[in-house]
CSV table of C-alpha atoms in Angstrom, one decimal:
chain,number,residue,atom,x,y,z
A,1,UNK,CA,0.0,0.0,0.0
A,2,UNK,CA,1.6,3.2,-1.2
A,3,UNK,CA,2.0,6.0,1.7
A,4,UNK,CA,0.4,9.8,0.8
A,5,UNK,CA,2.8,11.9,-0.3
A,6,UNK,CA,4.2,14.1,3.1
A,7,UNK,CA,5.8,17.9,3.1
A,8,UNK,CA,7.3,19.8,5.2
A,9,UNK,CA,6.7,23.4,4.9
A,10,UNK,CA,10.4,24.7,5.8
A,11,UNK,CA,8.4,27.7,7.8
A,12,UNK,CA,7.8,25.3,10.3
A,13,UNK,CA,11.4,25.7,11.6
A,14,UNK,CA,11.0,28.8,12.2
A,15,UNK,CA,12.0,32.1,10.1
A,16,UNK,CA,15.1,33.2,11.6
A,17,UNK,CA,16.5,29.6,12.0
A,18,UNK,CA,15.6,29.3,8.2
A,19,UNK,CA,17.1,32.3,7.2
A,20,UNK,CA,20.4,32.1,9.2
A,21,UNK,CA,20.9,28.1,8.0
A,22,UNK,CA,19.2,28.6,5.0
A,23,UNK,CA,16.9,26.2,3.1
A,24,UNK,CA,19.3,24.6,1.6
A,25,UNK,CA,20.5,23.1,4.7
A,26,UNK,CA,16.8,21.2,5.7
A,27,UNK,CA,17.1,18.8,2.5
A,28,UNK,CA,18.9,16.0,4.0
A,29,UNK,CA,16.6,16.8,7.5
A,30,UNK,CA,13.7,16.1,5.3
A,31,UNK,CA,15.2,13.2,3.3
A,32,UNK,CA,16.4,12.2,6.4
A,33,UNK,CA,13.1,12.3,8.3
A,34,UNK,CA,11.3,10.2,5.3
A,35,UNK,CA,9.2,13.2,3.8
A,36,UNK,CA,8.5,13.0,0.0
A,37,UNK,CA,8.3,16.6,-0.8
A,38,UNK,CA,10.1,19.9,0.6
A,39,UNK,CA,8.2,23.4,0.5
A,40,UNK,CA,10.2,26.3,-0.2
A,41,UNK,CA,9.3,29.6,1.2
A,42,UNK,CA,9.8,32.5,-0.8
A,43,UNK,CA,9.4,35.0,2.0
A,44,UNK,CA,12.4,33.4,3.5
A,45,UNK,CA,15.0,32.9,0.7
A,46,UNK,CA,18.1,34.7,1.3
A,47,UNK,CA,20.6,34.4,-1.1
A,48,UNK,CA,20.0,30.6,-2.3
A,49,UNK,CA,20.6,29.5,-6.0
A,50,UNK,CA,17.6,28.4,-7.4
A,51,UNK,CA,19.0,25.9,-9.6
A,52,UNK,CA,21.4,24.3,-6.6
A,53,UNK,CA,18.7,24.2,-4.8
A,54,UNK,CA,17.2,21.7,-7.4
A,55,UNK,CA,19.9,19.7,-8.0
A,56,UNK,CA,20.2,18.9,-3.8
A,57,UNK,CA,16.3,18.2,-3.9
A,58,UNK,CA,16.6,15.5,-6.7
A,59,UNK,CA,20.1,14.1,-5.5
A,60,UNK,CA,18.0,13.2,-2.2
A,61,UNK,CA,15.1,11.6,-4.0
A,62,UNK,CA,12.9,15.0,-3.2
A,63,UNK,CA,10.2,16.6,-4.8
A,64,UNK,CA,9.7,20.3,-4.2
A,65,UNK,CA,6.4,23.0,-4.1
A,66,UNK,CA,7.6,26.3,-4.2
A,67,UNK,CA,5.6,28.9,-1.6
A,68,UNK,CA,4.8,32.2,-2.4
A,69,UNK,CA,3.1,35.1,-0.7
A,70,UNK,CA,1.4,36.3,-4.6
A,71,UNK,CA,-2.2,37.0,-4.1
A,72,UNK,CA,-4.0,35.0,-7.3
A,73,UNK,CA,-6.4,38.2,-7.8
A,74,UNK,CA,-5.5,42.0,-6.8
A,75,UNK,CA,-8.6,44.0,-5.5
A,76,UNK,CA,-10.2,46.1,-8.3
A,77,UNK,CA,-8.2,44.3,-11.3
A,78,UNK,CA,-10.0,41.7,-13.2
A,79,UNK,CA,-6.6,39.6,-14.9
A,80,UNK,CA,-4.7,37.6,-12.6
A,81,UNK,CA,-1.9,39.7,-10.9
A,82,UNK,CA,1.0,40.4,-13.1
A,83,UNK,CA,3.5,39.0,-10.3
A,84,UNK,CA,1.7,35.1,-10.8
A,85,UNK,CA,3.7,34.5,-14.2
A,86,UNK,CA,7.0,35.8,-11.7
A,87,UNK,CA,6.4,33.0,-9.3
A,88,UNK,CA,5.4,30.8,-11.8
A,89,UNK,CA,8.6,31.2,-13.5
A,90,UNK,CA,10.7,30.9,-9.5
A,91,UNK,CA,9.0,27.4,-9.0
A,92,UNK,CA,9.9,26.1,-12.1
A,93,UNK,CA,13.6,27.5,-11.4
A,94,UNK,CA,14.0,25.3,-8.1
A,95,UNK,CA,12.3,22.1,-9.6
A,96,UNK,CA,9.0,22.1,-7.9
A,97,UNK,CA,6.0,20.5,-9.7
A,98,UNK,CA,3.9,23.0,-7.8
A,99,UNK,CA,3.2,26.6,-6.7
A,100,UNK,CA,0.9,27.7,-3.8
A,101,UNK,CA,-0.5,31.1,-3.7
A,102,UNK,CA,-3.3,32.9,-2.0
A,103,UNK,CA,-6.5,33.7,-3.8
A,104,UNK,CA,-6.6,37.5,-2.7
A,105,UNK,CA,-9.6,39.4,-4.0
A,106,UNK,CA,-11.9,36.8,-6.3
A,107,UNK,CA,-15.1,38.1,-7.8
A,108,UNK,CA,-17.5,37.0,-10.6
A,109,UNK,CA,-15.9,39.8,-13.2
A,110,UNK,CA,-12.4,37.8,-12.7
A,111,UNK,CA,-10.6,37.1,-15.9
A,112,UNK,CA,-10.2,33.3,-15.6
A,113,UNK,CA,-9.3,33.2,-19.8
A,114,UNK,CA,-6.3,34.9,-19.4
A,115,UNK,CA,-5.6,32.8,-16.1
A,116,UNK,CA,-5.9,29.7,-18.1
A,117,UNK,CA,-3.4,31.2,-21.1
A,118,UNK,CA,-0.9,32.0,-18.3
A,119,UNK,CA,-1.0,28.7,-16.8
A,120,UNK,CA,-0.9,26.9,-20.4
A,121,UNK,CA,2.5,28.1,-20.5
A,122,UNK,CA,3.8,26.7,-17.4
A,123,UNK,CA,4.8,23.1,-16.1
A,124,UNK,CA,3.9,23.7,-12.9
A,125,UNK,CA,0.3,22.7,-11.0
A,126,UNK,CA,-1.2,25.9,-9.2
A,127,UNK,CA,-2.6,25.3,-5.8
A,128,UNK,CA,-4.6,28.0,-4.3
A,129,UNK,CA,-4.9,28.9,-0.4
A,130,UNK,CA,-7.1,29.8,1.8
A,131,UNK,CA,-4.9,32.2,4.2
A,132,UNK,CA,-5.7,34.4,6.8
A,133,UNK,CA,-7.4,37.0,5.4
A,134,UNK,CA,-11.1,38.0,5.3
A,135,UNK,CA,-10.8,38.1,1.7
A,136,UNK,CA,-8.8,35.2,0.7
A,137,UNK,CA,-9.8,33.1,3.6
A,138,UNK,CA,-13.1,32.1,3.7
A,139,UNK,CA,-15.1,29.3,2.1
A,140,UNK,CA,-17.7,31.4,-0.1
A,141,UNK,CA,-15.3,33.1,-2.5
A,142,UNK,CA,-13.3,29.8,-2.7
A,143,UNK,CA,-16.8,28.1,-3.7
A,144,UNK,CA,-17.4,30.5,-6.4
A,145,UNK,CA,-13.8,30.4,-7.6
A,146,UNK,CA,-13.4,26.5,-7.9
A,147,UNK,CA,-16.6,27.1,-9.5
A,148,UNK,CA,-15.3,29.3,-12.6
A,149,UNK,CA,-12.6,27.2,-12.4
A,150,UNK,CA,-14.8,24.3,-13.2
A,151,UNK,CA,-16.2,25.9,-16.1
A,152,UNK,CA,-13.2,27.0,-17.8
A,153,UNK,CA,-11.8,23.6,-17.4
A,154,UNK,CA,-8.6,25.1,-15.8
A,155,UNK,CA,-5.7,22.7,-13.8
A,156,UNK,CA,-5.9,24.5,-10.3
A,157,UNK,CA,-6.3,23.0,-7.2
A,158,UNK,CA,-6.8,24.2,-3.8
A,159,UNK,CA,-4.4,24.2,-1.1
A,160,UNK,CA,-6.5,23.3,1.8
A,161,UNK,CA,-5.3,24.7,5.3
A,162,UNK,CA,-6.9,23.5,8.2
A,163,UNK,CA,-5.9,25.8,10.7
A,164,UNK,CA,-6.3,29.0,8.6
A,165,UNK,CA,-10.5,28.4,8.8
A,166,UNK,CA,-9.6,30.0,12.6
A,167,UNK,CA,-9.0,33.3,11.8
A,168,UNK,CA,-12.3,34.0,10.3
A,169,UNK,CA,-14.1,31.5,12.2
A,170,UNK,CA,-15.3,29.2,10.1
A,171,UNK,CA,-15.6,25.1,10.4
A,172,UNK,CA,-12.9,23.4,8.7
A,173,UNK,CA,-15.3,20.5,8.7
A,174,UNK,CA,-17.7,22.7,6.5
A,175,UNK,CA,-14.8,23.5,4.2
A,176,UNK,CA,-13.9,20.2,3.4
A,177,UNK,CA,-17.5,19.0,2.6
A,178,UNK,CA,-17.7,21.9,0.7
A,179,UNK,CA,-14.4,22.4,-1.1
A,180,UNK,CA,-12.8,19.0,-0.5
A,181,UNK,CA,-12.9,17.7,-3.5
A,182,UNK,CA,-10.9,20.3,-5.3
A,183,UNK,CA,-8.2,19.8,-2.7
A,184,UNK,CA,-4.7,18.8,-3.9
A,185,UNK,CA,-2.5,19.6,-1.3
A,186,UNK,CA,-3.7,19.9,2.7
A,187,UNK,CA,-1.8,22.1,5.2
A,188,UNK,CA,-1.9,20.5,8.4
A,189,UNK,CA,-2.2,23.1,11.3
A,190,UNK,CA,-3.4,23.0,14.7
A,191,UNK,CA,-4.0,26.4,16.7
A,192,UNK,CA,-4.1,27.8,20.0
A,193,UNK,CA,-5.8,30.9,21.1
A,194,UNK,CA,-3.0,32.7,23.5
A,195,UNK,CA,-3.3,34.7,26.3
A,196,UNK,CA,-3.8,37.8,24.6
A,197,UNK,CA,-6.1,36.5,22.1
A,198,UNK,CA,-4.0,36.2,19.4
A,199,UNK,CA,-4.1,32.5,17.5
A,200,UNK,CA,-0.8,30.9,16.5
A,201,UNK,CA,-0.2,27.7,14.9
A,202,UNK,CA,0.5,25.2,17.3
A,203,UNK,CA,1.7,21.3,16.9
A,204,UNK,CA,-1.4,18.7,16.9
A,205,UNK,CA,-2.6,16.9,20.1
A,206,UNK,CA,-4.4,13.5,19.2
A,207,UNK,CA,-7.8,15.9,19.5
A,208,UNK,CA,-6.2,17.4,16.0
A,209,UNK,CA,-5.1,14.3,14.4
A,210,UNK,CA,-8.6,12.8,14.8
A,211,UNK,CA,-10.1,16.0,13.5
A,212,UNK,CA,-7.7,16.0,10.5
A,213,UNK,CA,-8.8,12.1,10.0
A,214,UNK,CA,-12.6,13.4,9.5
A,215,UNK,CA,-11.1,16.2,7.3
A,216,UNK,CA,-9.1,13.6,4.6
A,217,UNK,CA,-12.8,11.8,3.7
A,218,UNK,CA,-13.9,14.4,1.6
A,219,UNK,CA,-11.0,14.6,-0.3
A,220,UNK,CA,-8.6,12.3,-2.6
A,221,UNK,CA,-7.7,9.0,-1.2
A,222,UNK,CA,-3.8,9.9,-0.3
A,223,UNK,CA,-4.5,13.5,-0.8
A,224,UNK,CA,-0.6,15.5,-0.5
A,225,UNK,CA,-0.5,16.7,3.2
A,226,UNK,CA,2.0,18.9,4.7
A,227,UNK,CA,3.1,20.5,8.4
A,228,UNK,CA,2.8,23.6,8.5
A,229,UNK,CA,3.0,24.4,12.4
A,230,UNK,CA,6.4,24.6,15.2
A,231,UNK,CA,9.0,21.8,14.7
A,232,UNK,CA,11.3,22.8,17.1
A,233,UNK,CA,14.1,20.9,19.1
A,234,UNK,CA,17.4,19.9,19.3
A,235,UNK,CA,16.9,16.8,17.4
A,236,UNK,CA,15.3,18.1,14.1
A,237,UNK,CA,15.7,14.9,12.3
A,238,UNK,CA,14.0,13.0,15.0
A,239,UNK,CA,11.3,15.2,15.6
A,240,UNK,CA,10.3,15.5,12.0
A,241,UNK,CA,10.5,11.8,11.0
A,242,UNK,CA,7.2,11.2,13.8
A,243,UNK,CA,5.7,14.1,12.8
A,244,UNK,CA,5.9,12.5,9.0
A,245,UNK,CA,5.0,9.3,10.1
A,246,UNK,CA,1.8,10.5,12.0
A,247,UNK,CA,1.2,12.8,9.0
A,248,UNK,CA,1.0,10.0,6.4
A,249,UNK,CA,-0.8,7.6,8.7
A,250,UNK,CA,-3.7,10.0,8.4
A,251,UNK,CA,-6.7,8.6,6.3
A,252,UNK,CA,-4.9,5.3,5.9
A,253,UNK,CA,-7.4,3.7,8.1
A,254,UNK,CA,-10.3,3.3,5.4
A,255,UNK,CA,-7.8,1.1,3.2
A,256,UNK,CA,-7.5,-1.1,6.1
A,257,UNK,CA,-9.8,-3.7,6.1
A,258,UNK,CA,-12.2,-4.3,8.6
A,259,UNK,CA,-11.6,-6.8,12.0
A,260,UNK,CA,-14.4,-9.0,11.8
């Protein structure tokens, strides 16, 4: 039985640990740790070499998505932001199959034509994410997008991230009947209200896992999964390989068949 694929969002380590080692540096962690697929984070690059970066990746038997902060859809401009075709062109320059952005400011009057003539000219998959934000967060707009998207036939899938339904208060449960099967990649993220109110990404308790476990059944049997939340200790190799194990264990219980 073939495991799901398993990322590690290189965020998770933190930004100024990331920055000062640089991302170079986590590929044999991940390889290491048994993880399929490495995320690089363009708001952290420092001075990396794209194109060394790619050579590592493969030389370790690792796939790479390539992160970016580019909002699909700029408020009052109907064609896809001019910076997409930019990031488009940086994920394809460190190997990665895939880029994730944000879906920033969708409405009805968006130009998905010139979306799909952009993308026809690309290699890479685009996987679109709900963040943090009122308007790129929540599950309406991403209804209507996937919607258009269905319509014009385009190759986009959703990057689904569990934890970011928190900021606007939605149910992540809701979200994955309702958007789940568009998903192609799933950030894992559980969250934690702190004392002063703020929410930060936490790692899961066995409450999360189980919730994540409900999540997978409305999307792809062995669905891409990532963590996206603080991996932090002296032992990163160690740490990461359970949290990859316990991340590609998830929704690997329906294959098994049933005690009698």
């Amino acid at each position: 039985m073939n495991k799901p694929a398993v990322s590690i969002s290189l965020s998770s380590y933190g930004a100024d640990l990331v920055r000062r080692r640089g991302q170079a540096s986590f590929i044999e962690v991940l390889a290491a740790a048994g993880a399929n697929r490495i995320e690089w984070r363009e708001e952290l690059l420092t001075i990396e070499v794209p194109e060394q970066l790619s050579t590592a990746t493969q030389a370790q038997g690792l796939q790479s998505i390539y992160s970016s902060p580019t909002e699909l859809w700029l408020a009052g401009q109907s064609r896809p932001n001019p910076e997409l075709i930019t990031a488009l062109q940086n994920a394809e320059a460190f190997g990665s199959k895939w880029l994730k952005v944000s879906l920033g400011f969708f409405t009805d009057n968006n130009d998905l034509q010139t979306l799909g003539q952009i993308l026809a000219q690309s290699p890479v998959q685009l996987l679109v994410e709900n963040d943090q934000t009122l308007h790129g967060g929540r599950i309406e707009p991403f209804q209507r997008f996937f919607a258009a998207v269905e319509q014009h036939n385009l190759p986009i899938k959703m990057t689904f991230d569990i934890g970011n339904w928190q900021w606007q208060d939605q149910s992540a449960i809701s979200a994955a009947r309702l958007l789940g099967r568009h998903v192609g990649y799933v950030h894992c993220k559980a969250v934690a209200r702190r004392a002063d109110g703020k929410l930060v990404a936490v790692p899961p308790a066995a409450t999360d896992l189980h919730l994540w476990e409900q999540l997978l059944r409305h999307m792809a049997q062995g669905v891409m999964r990532a963590a996206e939340y603080p991996l932090q200790g002296d032992d990163l190799v160690q740490l990461t390989t359970e949290h990859v194990a316990a991340l590609a264990r998830l929704g690997q219980s329906r294959l098994e068949p049933a005690h009698v």
